[in-house]
mmCIF file of C-alpha atoms in Angstrom:
data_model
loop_
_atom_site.group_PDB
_atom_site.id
_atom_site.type_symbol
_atom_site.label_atom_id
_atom_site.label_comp_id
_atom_site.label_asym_id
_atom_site.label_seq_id
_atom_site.Cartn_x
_atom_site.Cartn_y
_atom_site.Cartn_z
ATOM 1 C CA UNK A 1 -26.128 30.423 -40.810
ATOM 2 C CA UNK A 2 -25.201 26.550 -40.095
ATOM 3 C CA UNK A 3 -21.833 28.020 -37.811
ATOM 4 C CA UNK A 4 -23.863 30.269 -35.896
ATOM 5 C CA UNK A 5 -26.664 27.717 -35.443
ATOM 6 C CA UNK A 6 -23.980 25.083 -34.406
ATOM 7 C CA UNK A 7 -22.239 28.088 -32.105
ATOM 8 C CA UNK A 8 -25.509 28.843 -30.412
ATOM 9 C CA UNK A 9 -26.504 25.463 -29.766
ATOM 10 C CA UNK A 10 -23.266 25.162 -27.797
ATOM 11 C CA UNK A 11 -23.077 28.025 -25.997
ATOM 12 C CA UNK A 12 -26.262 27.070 -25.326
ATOM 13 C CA UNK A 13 -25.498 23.671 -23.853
ATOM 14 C CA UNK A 14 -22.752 24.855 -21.497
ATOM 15 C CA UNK A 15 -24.993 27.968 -20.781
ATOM 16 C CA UNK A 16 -26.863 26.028 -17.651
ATOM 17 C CA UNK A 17 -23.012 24.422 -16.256
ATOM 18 C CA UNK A 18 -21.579 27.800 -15.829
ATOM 19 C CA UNK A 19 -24.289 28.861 -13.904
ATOM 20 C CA UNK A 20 -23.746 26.676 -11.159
ATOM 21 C CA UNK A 21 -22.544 27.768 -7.886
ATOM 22 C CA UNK A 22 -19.019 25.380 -7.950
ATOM 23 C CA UNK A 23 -18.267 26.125 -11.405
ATOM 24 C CA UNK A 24 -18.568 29.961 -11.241
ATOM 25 C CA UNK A 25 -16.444 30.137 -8.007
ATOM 26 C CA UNK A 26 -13.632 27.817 -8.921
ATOM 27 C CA UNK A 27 -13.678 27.145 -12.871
ATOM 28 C CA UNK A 28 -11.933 30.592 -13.873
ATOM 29 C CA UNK A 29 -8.801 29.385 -12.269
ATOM 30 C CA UNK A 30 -9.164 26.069 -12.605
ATOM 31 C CA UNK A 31 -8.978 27.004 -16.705
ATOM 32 C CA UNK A 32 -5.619 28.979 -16.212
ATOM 33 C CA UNK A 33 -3.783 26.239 -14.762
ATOM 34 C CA UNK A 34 -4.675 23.623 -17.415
ATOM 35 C CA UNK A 35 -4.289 25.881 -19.825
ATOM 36 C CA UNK A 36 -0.908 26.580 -18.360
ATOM 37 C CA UNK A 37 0.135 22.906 -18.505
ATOM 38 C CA UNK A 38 -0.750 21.627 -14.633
ATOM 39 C CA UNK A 39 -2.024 18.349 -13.703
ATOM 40 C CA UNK A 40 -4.169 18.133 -11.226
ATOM 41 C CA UNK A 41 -4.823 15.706 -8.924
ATOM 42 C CA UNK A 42 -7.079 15.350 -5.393
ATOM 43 C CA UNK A 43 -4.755 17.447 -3.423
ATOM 44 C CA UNK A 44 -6.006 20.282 -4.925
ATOM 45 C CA UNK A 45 -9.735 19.692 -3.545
ATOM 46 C CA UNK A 46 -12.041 21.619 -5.089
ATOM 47 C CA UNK A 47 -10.333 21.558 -8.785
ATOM 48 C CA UNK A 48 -10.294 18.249 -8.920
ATOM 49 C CA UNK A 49 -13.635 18.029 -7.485
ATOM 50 C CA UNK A 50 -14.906 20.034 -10.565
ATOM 51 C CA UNK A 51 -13.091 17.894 -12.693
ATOM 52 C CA UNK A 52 -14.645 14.746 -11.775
ATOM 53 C CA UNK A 53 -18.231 15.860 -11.323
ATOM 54 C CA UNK A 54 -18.187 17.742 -14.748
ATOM 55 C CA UNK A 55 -15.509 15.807 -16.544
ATOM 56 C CA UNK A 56 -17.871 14.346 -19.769
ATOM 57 C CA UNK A 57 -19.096 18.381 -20.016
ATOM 58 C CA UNK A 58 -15.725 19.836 -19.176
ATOM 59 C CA UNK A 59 -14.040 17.569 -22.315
ATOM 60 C CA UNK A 60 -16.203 18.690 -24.775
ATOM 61 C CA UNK A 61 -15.921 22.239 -23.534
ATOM 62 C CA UNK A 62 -12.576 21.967 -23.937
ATOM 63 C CA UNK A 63 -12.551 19.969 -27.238
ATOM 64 C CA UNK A 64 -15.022 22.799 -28.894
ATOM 65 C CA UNK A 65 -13.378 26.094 -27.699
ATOM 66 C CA UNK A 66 -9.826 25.202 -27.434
ATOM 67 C CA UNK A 67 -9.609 21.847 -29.773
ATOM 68 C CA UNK A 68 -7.535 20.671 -26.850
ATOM 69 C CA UNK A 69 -8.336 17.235 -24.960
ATOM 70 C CA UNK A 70 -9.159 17.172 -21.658
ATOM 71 C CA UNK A 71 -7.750 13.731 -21.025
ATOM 72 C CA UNK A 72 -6.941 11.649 -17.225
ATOM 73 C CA UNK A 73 -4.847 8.894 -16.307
ATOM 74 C CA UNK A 74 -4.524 6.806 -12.880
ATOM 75 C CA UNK A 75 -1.638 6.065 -11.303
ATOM 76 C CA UNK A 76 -0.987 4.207 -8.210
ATOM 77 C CA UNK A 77 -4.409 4.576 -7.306
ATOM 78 C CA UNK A 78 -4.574 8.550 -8.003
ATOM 79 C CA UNK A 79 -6.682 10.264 -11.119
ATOM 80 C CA UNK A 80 -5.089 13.275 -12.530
ATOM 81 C CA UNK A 81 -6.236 15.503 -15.327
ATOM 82 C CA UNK A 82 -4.515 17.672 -17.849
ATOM 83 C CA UNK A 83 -4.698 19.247 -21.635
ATOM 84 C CA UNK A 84 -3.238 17.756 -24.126
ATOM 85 C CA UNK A 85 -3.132 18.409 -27.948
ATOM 86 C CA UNK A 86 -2.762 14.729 -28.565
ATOM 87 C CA UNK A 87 -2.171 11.983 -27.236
ATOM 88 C CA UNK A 88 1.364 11.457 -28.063
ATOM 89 C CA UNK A 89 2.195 15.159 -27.235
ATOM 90 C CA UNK A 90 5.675 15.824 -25.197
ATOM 91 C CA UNK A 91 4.954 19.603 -25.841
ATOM 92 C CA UNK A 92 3.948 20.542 -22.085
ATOM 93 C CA UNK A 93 6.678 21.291 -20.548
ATOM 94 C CA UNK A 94 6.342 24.716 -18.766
ATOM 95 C CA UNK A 95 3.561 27.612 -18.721
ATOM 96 C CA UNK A 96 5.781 29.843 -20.995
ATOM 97 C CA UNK A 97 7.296 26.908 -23.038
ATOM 98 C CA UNK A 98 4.114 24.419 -23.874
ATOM 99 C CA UNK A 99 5.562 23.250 -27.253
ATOM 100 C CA UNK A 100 9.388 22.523 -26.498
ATOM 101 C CA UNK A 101 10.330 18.878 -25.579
ATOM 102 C CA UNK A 102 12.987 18.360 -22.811
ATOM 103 C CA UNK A 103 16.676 18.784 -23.643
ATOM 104 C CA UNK A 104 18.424 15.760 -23.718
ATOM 105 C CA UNK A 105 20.212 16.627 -20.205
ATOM 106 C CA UNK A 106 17.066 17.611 -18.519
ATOM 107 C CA UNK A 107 15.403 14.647 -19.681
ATOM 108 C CA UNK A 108 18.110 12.845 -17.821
ATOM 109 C CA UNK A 109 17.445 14.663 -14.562
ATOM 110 C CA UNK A 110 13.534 13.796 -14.965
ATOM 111 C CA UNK A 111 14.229 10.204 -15.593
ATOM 112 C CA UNK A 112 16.182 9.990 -12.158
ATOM 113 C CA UNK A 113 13.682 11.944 -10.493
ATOM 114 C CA UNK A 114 11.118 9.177 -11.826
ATOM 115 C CA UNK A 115 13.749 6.198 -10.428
ATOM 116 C CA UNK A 116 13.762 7.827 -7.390
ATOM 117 C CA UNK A 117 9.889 8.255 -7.254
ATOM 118 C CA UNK A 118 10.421 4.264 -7.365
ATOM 119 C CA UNK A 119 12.605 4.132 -4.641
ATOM 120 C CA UNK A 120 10.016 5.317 -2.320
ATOM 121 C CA UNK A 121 7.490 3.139 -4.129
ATOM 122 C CA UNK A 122 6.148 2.621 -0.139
ATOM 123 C CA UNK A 123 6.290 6.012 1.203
ATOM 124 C CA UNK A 124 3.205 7.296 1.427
ATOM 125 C CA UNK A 125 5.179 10.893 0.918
ATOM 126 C CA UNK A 126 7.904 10.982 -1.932
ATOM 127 C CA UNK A 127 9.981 13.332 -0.088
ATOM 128 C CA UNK A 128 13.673 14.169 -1.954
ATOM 129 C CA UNK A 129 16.693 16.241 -0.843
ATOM 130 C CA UNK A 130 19.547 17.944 -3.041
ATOM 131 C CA UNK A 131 21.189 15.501 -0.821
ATOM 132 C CA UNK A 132 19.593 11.894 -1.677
ATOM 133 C CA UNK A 133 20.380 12.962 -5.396
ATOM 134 C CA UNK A 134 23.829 13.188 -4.851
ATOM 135 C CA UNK A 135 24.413 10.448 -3.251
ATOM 136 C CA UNK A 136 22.261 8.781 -6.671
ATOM 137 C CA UNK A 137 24.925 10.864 -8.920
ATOM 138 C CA UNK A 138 27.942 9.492 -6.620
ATOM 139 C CA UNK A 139 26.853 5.697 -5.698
ATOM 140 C CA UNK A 140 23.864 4.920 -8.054
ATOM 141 C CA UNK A 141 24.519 1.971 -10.407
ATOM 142 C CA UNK A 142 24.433 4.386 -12.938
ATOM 143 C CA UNK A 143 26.752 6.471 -10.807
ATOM 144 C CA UNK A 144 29.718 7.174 -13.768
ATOM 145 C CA UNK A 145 26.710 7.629 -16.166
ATOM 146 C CA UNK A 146 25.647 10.447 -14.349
ATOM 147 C CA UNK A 147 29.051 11.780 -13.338
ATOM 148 C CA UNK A 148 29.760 12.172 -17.140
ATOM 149 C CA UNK A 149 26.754 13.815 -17.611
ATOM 150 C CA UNK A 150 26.446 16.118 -14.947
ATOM 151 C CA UNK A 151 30.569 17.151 -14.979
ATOM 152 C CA UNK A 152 32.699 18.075 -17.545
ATOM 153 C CA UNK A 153 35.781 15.375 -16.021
ATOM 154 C CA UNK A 154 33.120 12.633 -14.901
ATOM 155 C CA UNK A 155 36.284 9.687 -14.214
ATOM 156 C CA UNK A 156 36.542 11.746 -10.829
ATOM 157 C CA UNK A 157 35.213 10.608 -7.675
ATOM 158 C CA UNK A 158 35.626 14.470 -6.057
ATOM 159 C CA UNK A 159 33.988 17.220 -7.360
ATOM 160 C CA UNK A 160 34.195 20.962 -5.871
ATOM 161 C CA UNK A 161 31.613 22.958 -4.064
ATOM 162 C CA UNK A 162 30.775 24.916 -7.287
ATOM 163 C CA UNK A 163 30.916 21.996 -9.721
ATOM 164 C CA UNK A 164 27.752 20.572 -6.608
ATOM 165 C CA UNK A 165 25.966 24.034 -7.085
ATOM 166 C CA UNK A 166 25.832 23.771 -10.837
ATOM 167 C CA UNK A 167 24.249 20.434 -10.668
ATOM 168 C CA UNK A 168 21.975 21.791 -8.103
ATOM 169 C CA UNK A 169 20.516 24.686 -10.275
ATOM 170 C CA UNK A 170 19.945 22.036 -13.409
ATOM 171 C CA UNK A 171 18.120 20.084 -10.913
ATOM 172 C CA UNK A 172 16.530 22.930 -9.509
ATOM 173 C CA UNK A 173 15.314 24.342 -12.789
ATOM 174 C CA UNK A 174 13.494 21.031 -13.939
ATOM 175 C CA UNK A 175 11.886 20.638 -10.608
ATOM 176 C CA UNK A 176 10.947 24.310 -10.870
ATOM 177 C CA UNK A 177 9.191 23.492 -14.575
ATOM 178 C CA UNK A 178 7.360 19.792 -12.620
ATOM 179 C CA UNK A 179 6.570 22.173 -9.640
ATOM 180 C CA UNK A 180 4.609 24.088 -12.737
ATOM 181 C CA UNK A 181 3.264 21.573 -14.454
ATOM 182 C CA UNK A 182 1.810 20.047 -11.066
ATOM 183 C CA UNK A 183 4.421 16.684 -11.315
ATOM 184 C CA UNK A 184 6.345 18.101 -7.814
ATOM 185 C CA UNK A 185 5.430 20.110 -4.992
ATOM 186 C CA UNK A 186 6.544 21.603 -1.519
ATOM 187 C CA UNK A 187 9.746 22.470 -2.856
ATOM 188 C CA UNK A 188 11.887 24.117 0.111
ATOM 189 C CA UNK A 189 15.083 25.685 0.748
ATOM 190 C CA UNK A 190 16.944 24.049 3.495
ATOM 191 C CA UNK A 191 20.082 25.969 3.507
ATOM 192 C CA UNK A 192 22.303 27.103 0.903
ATOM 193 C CA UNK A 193 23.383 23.820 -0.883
ATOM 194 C CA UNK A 194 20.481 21.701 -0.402
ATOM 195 C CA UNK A 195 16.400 22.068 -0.728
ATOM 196 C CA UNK A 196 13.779 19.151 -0.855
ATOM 197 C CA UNK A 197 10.355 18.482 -2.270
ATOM 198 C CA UNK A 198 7.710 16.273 -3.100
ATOM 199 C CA UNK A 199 7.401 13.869 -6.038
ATOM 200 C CA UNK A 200 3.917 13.688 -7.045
ATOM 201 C CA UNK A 201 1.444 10.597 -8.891
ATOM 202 C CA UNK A 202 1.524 12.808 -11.457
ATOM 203 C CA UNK A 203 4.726 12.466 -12.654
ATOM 204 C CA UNK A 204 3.823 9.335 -14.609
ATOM 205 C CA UNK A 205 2.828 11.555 -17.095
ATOM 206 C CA UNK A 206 6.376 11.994 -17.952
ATOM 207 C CA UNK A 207 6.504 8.046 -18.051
ATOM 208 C CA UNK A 208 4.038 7.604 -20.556
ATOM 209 C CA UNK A 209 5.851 10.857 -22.750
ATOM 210 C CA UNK A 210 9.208 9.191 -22.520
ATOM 211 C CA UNK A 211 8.629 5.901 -22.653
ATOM 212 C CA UNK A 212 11.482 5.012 -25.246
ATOM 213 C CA UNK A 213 14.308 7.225 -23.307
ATOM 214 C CA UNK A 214 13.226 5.857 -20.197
ATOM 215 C CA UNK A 215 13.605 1.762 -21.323
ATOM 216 C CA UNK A 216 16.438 2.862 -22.781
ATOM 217 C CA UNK A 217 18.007 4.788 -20.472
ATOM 218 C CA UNK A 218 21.844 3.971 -20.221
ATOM 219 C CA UNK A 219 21.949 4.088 -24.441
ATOM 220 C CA UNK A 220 20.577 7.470 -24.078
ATOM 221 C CA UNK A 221 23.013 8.761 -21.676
ATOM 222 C CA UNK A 222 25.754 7.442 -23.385
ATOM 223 C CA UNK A 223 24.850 8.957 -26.389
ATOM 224 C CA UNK A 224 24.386 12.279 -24.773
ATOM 225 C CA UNK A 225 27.852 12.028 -23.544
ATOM 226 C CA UNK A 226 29.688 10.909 -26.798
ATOM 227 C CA UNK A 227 27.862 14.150 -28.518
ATOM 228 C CA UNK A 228 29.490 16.084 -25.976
ATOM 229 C CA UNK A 229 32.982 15.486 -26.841
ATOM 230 C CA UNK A 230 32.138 15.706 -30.427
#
């Protein structure tokens, strides 16, 4: 009698928020894309809208029905919002993969999207090309770091067209997963070996996650590469 008494009282309390006009037009898919691992930030209007007007309600609606927290961060001046188990959770990485951490190589290719997220610390748009991460992989400080990682011979300075593409679909697939999660966006095809998109505030979220790999960056690499001649 307590549980249902507690249940009622609940349902009872978000009863009156889902009855209002904003909520019942946008909250239904607003839910499925935190509960599919997006963050959401003011570019998308009227979701983050709700978020902010309802946040305090939202969090415990979250925390009672899903025993998920609704948390947010600000970055550079943006709020975002995402779900999160905990809060030292790395398990959101895709909509069909929530609980899987990064591979080690991928985790790679999201730290240099982060560093070059810096390098356009005062562009109001973080726009990237295929091509500005090649030229990272090829003259980067870090450039025979990456060449080890990314190609089997990395001591070259030449790689062929189909070494390029395979690079290009690693990147591609983790920027697919960010474009998911809400870190990326505007992701377009410009031609058959390049495409650009947009790095997004959000993407400190993977800062705060991987924190340690990220101050630690060239151990980590090397690492990665001595395992893969073991």
């Amino acid at each position: 009698m307590a549980n249902e008494h507690i249940t009622k009282t609940v349902n009872n309390h978000f009863a009156d928020i889902f009855k209002l006009a904003d909520v019942q037009e946008h909250f239904a898919n607003l839910n499925i894309e935190l509960l599919r691992g997006r963050h959401i930030q003011d570019d998308s209007y009227y979701f983050y809208r709700l978020l902010s007007k309802y946040y305090a309600e939202l969090k415990k609606y979250y925390e009672v029905f899903y025993n998920l927290f609704l948390d947010k961060k600000t970055f550079e001046g943006v709020t975002y919002f995402f779900l999160t188990f905990n809060e030292g959770s790395k398990g959101v990485l895709s909509s069909t993969s929530r609980h899987r951490d990064l591979t080690p190589t991928e985790t790679i290719i999201a730290i240099t999207l982060l560093q070059m997220y810096y390098e356009k610390y005062f562009d109001n748009i973080k726009e990237i090309s295929f091509q500005n991460i090649k030229t990272k992989i090829k003259e980067s400080e870090f450039s025979q770091l990456y060449k080890t990682v990314f190609f089997k011979n990395g001591s070259r300075d030449n790689f062929t067209p189909k070494e390029w593409a395979n690079v290009m679909k690693n990147f591609k697939n983790v920027i697919n997963d960010f474009e998911q999660l809400g870190w990326v966006d505007n992701v377009v095809q410009k031609g058959e070996n390049n495409f650009s998109f947009t790095i997004k505030e959000s993407i400190h979220r993977f800062q705060t996650m991987y924190e340690y790999e990220i101050l630690n960056f060239e151990e980590f690499a090397n690492n990665l590469n001595q395992s893969n001649y073991e």
